[in-house]
Structure formats: structure tokens, C-alpha cells
Short mmCIF file of C-alpha atoms and ligand atoms in Angstrom, two decimals:
data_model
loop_
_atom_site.label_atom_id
_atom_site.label_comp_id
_atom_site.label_asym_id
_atom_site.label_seq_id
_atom_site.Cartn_x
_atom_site.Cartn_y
_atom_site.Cartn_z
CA UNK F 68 -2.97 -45.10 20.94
CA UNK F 69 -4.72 -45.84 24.46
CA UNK F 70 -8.55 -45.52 23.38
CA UNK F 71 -11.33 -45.18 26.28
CA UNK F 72 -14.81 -46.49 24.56
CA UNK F 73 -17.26 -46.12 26.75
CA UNK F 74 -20.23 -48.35 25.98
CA UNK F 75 -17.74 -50.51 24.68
CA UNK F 76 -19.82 -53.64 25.05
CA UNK F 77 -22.58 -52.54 23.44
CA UNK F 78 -23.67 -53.07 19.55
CA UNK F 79 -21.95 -50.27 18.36
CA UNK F 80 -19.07 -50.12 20.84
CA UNK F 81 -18.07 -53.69 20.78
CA UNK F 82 -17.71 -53.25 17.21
CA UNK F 83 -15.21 -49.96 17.40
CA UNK F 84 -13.70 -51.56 20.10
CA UNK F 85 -12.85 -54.43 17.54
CA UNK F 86 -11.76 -52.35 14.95
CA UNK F 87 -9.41 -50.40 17.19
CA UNK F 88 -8.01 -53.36 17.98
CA UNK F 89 -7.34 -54.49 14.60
CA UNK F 90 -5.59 -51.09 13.65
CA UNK F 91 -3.28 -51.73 16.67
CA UNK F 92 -4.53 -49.32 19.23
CA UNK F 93 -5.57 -50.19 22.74
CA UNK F 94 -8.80 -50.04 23.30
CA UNK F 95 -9.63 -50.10 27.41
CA UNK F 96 -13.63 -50.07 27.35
CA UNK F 97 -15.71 -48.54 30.01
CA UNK F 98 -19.30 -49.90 30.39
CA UNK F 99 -21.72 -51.00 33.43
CA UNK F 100 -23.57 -53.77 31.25
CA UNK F 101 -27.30 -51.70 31.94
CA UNK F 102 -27.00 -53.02 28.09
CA UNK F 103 -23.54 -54.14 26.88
CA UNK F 104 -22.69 -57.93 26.72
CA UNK F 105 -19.66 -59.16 28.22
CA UNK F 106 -19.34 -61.55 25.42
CA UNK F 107 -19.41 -59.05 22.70
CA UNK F 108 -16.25 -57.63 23.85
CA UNK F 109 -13.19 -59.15 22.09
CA UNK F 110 -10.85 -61.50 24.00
CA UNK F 111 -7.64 -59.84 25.79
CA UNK F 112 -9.18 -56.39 26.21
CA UNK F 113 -8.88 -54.07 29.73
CA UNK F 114 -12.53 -53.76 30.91
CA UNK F 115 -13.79 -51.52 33.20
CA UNK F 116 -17.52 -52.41 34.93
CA UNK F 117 -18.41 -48.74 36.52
CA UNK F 118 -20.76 -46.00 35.45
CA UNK F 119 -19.65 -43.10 33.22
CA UNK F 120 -21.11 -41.08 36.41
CA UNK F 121 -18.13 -43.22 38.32
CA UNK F 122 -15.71 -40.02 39.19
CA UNK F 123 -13.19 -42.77 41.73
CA UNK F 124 -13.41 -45.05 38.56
CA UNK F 125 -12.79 -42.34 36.23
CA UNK F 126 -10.48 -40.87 38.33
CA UNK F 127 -8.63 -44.23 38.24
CA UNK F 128 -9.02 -45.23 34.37
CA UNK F 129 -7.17 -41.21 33.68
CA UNK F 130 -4.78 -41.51 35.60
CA UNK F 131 -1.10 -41.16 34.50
CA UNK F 132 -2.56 -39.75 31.72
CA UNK F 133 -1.94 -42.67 29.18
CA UNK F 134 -5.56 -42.48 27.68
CA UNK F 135 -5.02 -40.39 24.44
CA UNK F 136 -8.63 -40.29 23.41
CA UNK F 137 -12.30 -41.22 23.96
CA UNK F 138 -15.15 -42.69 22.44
CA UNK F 139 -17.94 -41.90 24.31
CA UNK F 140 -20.95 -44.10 23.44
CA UNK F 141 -22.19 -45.07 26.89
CA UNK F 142 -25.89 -43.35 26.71
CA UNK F 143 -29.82 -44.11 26.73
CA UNK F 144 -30.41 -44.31 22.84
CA UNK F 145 -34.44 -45.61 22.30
CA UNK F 146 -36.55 -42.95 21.19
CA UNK F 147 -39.84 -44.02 22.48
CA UNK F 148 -38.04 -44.20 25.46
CA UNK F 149 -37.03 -41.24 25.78
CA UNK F 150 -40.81 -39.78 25.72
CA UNK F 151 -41.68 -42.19 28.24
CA UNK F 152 -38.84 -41.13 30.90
CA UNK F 153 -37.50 -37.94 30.13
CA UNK F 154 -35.90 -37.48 33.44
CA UNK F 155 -33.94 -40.83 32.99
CA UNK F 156 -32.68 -39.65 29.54
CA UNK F 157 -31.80 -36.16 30.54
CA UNK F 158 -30.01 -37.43 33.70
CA UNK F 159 -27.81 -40.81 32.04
CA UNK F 160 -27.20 -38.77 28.99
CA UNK F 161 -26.62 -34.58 29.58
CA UNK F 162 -26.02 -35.01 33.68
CA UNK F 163 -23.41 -37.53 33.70
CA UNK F 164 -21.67 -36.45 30.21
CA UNK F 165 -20.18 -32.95 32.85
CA UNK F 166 -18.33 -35.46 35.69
CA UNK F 167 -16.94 -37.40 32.08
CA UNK F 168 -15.98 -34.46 30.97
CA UNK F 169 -14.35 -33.16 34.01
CA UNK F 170 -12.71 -36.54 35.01
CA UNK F 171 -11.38 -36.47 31.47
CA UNK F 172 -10.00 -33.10 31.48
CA UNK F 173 -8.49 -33.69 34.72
CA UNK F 174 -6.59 -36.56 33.47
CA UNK F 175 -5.00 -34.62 30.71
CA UNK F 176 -6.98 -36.07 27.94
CA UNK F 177 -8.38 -33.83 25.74
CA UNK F 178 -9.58 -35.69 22.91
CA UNK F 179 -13.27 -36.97 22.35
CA UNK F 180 -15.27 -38.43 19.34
CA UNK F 181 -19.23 -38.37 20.40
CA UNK F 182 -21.99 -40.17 19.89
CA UNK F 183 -24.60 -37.97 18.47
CA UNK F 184 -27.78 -38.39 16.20
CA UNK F 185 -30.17 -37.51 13.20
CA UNK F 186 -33.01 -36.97 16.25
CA UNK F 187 -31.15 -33.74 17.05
CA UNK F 188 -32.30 -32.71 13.45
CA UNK F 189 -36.33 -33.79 14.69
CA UNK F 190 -38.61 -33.06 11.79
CA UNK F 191 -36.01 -31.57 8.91
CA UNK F 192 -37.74 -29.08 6.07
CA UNK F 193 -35.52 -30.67 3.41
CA UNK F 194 -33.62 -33.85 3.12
CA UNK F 195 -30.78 -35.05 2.55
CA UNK F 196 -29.98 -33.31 5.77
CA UNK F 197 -27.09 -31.36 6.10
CA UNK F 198 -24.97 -30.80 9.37
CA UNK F 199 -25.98 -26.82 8.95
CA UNK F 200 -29.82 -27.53 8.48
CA UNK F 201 -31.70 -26.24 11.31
CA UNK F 202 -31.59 -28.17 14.85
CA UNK F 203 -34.83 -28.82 16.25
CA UNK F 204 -35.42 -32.40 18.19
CA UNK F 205 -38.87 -33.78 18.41
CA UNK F 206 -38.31 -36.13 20.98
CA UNK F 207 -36.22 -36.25 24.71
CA UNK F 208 -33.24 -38.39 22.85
CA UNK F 209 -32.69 -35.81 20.66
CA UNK F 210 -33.05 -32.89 22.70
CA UNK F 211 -30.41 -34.34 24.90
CA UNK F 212 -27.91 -35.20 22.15
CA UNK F 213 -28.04 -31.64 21.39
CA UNK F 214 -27.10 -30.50 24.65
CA UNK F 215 -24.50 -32.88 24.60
CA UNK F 216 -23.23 -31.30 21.69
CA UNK F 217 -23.73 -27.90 23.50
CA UNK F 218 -21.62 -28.76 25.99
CA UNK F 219 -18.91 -30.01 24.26
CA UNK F 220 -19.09 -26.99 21.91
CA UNK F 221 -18.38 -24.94 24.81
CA UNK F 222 -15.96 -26.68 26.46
CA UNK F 223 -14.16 -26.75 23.44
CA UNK F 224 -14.40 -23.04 22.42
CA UNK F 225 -13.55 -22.04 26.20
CA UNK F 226 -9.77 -23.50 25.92
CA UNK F 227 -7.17 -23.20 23.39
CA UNK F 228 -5.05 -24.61 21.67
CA UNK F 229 -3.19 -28.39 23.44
CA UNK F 230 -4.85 -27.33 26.77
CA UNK F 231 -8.56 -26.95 24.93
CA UNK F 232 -11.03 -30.04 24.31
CA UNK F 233 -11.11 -30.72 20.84
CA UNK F 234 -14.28 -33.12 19.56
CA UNK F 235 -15.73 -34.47 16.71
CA UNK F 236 -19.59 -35.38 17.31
CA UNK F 237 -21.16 -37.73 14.63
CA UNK F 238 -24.65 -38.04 13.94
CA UNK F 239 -25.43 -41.48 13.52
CA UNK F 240 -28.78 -42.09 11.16
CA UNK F 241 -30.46 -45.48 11.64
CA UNK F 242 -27.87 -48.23 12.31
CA UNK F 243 -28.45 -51.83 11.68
CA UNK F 244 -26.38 -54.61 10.29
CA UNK F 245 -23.61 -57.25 11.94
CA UNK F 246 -20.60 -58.11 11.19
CA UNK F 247 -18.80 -62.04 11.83
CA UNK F 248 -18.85 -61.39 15.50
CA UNK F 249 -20.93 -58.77 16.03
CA UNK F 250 -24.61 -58.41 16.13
CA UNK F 251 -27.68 -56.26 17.50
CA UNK F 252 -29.51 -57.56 20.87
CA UNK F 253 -30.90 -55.71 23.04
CA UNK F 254 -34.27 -56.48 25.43
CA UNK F 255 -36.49 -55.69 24.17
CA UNK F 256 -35.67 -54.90 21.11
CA UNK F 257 -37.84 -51.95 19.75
CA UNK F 258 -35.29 -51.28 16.53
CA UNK F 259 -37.23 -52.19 12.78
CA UNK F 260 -34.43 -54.54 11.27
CA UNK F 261 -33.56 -56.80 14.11
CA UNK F 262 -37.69 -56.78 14.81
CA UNK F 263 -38.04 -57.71 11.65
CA UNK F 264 -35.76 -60.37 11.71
CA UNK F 265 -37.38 -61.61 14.61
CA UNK F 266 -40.53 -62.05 12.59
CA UNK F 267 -39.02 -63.71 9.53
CA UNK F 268 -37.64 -66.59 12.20
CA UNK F 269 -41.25 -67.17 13.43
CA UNK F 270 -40.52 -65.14 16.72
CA UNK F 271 -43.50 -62.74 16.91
CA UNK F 272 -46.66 -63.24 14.79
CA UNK F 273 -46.07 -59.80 12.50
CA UNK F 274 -44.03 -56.22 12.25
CA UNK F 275 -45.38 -53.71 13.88
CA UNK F 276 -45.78 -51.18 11.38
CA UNK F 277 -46.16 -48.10 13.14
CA UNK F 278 -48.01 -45.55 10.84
CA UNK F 279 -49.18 -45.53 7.42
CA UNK F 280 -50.32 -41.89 7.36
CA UNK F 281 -47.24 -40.15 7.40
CA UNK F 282 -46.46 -37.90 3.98
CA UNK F 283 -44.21 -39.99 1.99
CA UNK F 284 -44.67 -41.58 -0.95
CA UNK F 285 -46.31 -45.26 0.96
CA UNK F 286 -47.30 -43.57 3.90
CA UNK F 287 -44.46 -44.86 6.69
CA UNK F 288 -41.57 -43.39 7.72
CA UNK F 289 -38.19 -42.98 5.70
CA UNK F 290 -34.56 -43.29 7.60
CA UNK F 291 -31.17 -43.15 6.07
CA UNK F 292 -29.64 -46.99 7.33
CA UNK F 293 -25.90 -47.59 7.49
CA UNK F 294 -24.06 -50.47 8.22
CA UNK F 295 -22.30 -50.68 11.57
CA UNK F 296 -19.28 -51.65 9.85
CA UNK F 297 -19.18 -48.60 7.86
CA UNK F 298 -19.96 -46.84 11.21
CA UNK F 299 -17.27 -47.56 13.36
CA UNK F 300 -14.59 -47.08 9.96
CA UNK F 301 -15.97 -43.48 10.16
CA UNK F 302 -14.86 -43.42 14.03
CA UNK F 303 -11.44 -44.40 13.29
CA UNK F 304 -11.29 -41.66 11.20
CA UNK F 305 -12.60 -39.35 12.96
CA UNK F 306 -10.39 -40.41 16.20
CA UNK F 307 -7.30 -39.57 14.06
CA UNK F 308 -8.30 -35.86 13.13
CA UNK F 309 -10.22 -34.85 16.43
CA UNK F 310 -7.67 -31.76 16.12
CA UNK F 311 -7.41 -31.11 12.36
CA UNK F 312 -11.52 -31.75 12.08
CA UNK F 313 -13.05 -31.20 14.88
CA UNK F 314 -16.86 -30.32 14.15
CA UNK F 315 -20.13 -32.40 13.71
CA UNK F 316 -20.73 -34.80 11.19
CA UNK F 317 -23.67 -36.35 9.87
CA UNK F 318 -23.59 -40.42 9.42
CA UNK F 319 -25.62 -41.80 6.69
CA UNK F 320 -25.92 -43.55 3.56
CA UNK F 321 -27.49 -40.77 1.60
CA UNK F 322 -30.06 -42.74 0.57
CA UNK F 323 -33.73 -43.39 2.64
CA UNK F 324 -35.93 -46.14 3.07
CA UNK F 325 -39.74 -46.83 3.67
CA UNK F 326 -40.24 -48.82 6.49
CA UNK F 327 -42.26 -51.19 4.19
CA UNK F 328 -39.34 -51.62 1.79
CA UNK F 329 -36.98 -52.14 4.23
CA UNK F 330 -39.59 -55.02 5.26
CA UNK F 331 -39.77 -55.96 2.01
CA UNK F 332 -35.77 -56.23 1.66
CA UNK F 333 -35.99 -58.18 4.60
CA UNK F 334 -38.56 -61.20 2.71
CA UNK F 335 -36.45 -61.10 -0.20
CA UNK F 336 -33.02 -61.72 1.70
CA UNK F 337 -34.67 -64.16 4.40
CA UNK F 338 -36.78 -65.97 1.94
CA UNK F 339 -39.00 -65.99 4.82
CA UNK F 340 -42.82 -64.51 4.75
CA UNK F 341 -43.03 -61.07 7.23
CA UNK F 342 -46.92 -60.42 8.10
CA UNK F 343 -47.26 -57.44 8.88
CA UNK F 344 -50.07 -55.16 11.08
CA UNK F 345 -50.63 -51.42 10.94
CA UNK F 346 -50.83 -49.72 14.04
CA UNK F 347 -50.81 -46.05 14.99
CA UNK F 348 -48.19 -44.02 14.45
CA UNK F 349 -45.46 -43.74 17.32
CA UNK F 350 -44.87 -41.12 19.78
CA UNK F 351 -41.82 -39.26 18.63
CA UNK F 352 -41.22 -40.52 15.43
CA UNK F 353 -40.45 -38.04 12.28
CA UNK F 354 -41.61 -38.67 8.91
CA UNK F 355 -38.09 -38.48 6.89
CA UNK F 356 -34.32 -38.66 8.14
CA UNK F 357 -31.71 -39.06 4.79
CA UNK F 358 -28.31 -38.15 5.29
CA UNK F 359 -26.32 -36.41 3.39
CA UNK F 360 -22.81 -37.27 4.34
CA UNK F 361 -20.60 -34.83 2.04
CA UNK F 362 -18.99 -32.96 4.91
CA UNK F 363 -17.76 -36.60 6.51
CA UNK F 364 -16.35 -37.36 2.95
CA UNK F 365 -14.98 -34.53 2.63
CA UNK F 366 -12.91 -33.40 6.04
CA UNK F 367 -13.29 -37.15 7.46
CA UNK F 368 -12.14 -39.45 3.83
CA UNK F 369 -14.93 -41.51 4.93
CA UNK F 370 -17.63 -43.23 2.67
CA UNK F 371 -20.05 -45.62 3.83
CA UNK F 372 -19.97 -49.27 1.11
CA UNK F 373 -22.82 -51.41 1.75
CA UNK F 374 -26.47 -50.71 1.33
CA UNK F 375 -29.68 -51.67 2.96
CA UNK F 376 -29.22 -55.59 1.06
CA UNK F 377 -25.72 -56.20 2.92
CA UNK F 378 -27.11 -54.19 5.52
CA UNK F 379 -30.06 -56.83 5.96
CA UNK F 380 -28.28 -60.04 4.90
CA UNK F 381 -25.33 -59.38 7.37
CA UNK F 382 -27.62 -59.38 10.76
CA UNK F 383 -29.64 -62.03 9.28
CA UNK F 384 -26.58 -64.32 9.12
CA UNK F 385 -25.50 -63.09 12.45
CA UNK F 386 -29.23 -64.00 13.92
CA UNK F 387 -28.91 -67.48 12.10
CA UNK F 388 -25.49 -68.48 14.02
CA UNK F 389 -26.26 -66.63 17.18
CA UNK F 390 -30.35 -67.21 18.10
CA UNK F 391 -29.87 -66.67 21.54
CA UNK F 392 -27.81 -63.49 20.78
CA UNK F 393 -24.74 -63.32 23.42
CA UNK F 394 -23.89 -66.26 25.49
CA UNK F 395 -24.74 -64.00 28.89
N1 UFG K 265 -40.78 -49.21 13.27
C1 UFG K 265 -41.91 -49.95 13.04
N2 UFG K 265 -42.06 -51.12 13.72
C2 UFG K 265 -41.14 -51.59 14.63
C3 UFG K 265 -39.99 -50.82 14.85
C4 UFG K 265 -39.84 -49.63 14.16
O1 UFG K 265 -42.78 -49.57 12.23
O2 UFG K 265 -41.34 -52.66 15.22
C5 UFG K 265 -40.58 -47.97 12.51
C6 UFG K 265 -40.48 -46.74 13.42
O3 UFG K 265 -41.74 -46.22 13.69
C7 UFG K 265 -39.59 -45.84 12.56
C8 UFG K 265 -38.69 -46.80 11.79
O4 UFG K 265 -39.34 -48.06 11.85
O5 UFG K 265 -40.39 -45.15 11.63
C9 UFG K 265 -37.31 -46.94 12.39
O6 UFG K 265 -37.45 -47.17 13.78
P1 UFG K 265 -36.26 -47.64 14.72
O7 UFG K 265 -36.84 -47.86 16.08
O8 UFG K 265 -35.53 -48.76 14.08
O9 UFG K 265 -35.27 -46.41 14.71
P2 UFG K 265 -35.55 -44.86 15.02
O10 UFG K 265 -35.59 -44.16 13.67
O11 UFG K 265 -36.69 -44.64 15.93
O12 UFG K 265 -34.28 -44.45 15.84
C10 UFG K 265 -32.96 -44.78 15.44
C11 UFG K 265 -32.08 -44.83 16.67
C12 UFG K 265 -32.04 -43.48 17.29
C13 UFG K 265 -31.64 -42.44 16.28
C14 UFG K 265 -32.46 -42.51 15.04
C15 UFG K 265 -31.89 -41.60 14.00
O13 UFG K 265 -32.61 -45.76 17.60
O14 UFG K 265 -31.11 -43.52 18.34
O15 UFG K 265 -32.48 -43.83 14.53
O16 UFG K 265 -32.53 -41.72 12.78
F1 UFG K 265 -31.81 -41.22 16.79
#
């Protein structure tokens, strides 16, 4: 199958994109490198450099209706970010998802797994979060997620049958992790693992640990990590039962983390010593985010396999062979 991946060449897409490949489907990705690496994109793959806003390049990638599906990925994705420009975040990531949508449409293709996340949940009243707890997004990143979701919901629900939408939106929880060729790098980098990393190989003086006066059990924030790996299986997945599944599904380990253990994880794989220095708490941040990932097991056959360890040791051996990140 013809697969569009937007964001294709970016930590997450580069990896689906691989994976797709290795099934046998076509993969044609779609990214303007604000933040995707050329070099993370496997060899002998179609590339398109245009903006998902793009409509001539849309128009263009849709036609002849050979694409069968889409992976849309391409979007702003740093919380702190997000509370800092708003406008930027609403714009890149609700504004430009209706020309997508419309270019895709137009091209016959009806098909579309979506990038959501656990922000959409914001601060949950129980965990492990389910996909029918209460939506209720505490920061711009989330909010806009949730729209995206919106939207698709309604384009769905507004068609029926082969000439509807159909779409499966997962809600990623805290990704991290590498695999042989592919690794987290962005500038700056504001994610805890790969910052963390950064500190075991003498890069920055300490962590940055962001609150200690949160109410869990050592005072910093839980998430629910999974292992990029494990993500992109679940998008395979879900690409093959867009129809029969179509829905929301939440992508985590079932399992959360303090941000101290996951620093301590990180000395105990490195070896190395990770200072660390409190600071305040960041804008935006919620206390807790676990997963609970029953409904993808169930309707999608997916389970995530490796924990926070493999999670930890896998982008520490991708930081070892690649300290400059990508070659660009
Ligand atoms: N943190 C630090 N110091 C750092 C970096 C992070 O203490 O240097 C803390 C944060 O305050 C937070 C936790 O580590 O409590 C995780 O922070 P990340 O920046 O790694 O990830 P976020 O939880 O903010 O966000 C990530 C994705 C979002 C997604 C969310 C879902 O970036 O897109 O997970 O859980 F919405």
C-alpha cells in the first residue's frame, strides 16, 4: 500500500516510515525539514519537501489517487511551547490539518491514522487513563490535538460508508527510545530522556528538574514512556483497520515514572553520574499521565514490549554512535 507520512523525517516518522518499508508498503513522506532530518529518512524513499499547508503540492502528491492512506505526524509537538506561542500552535497544527484534509479527500483518499496525545487528557482525576476519561487540556498542544480530533470526528461522521473519512487517532504518552538507525534530536532539545542523556555525556552541567512539589509520591511529575519502536508497530496496526477500528486510542506502557527515577534509570544504564538542580515547576506541565492501553490491545492486537530500561539503554546507544545526531 502507497502510505503518505507526513513528518516523515522526523523522530517518530522516520521510524514508521522504516517500518512501512520493511512490511513492503510504500511509504512517500511529506515533510518541510522545520524539524525532520534528511538523513533520518531511509535510502530509496519518494520525498516530498513542501508544507502540509502546500494545497499545489498536495494537490500533486493525491493525484491519480494511488495514495491509499496517511500518517499524519507533521505538527508543533513541545508543550512549553505551545504556552509560549499559542497562535503558532493553533495555526501549524488545527489551521493547516482543514487544506490536508480537503486535499486528501479530493484525491480520493479517505484513510488517516493521527497523531494525537495524553495532553488532550490535561490534568486526569484517575490514572491509568482511559480513552473515555474526561478531555480537558491544560496546555495550547493539547487543546489543539483535541480539535484535531474534533475535526476529524466530524468529517468522519458527516460521510458514509467508502465515500466517508474513516480515522484512527492515537494518543501517544511520553515517547523516548531509538532504535539501530533511529534516534531523538531535535534543537533544542527540551524532552527529559534525551536531556538527560545529554547530561550523563558531560554536555550540560545537571537535569533540570522541573518541580518537586507536585502530589506524587517524590514530588515530580509521573508520565507513562513507550518505546518508539513499540510506537510505530501500533501504527501499522492501526493503518490496517482504519475501517474495521476506527476510534481513538490511547498509547502507553501502563506503567508511570517519576521524573527522578527515570533519572535514576538513566545513571544506572549510563554508568555515568547525572547532577541534578531543582527548579520551579513548568508552565503547562500535569502532575500524572499513565496509560492504560486495553482498548489498543484489544481492537488494535497491539502491546507495547520494552520498558523504561530498553527504553533508556536503546537512545543511549544511539547517542554513543551518533554524538552529533544526523549528519545534516
Ligand atoms: N522535565 C524535567 N527536566 C527537563 C525536561 C523535562 O524535569 O529537562 C520533566 C517535565 O517537567 C515533565 C517530564 O520531565 O514533568 C517529561 O517532560 P518531557 O518534556 O519529556 O515531556 P512532556 O510530558 O512535557 O511531553 C511529552 C510530549 C508531548 C506529549 C506528552 C504526553 O512532548 O507532546 O509527552 O504525555 F503531549
Amino acid at each position: 500500500m502507497r502510505v503518505l507520512v507526513t513528518g516523515g523525517a522526523g523522530y517518530i516518522g522516520s521510524v514508521i516510515t522504516q517500518r512501512l518499508l520493511e512490511r513492503g508498503d510504500v511509504p512517500v513522506v511529506l515533510d518541510n525539514f522545520s524539524q525532520g532530518h534528511r538523513a533520518a529518512i531511509p535510502p530509496g524513499v519518494e520525498v516530498v519537501q513542501a508544507d502540509v499547508a502546500d494545497i499545489a503540492a498536495l494537490a500533486n502528491i493525491f493525484l491519480g489517487g494511488t495514495i491509499e492512506a496517511v500518517v499524519h505526524m507533521a505538527a508543533v509537538s513541545v508543550v512549553g511551547d505551545s504556552v509560549r506561542q499559542p497562535l503558532r500552535y493553533y495555526r501549524e497544527n488545527v489551521a493547516n490539518l482543514l487544506p490536508f484534509l480537503e486535499a486528501m479527500m479530493r484525491g480520493g483518499c479517505r484513510r488517516i491514522v493521527f497523531s494525537s496525545s495524553a495532553a488532550v487528557y490535561g490534568e486526569p482525576a484517575e490514572v491509568p487513563i482511559s480513552e473515555e476519561c474526561a478531555t480537558c487540556p491544560v496546555n495550547p498542544y493539547g487543546s489543539t490535538k483535541l480539535m484535531g480530533e474534533r475535526i476529524l470526528a466530524d468529517a468522519a461522521a458527516a460521510g458514509d460508508g467508502a465515500a466517508g473519512l474513516h480515522f484512527i487517532s492515537l494518543r501517544y504518552f511520553n515517547v523516548a527510545g531509538a532504535t539501530k538507525d533511529a534516534g531523538e534530536m531535535h534543537h533544542p532539545e527540551t524532552h527529559l530522556i534525551p536531556r538527560v542523556l545529554e547530561v550523563a555525556l558531560g554536555e550540560h552541567p545537571h537535569v533540570e528538574l522541573y518541580g518537586t512539589d507536585y502530589p506524587t509520591p517524590d514530588g515530580t511529575c509521573i508520565r507513562d514512556y513507550i518505546h518508539v519502536e513499540d510506537l510505530a508497530e501500533a501504527h501499522l496496526s492501526a493503518l490496517d483497520r482504519t475501517i474495521a477500528a476506527s476510534g481513538i486510542y490511547n498509547l502507553g506502557n501502563n506503567r508511570g515514572y517519576s521524573v527522578r527515577e527515570v533519572i535514576e534509570t538513566a545513571a544506572r544504564v549510563t554508568g555515568r553520574k547525572i547532577p541534578i538542580a531543582n527548579f520551579p515547576r513548568r508552565a503547562g506541565d500535569p502532575p500524572q499521565l499513565i496509560a492504560s492501553h486495553r482498548k489498543a490491545a484489544d481492537a488494535l492486537g497491539w502491546r507495547p514490549r520494552r520498558g523504561l530500561e530498553e527504553i533508556i539503554s536503546s537512545a543511549w546507544e544511539w547517542r554513543l554512535r551518533n554524538p552529533r545526531g544526523y549528519a545534516e
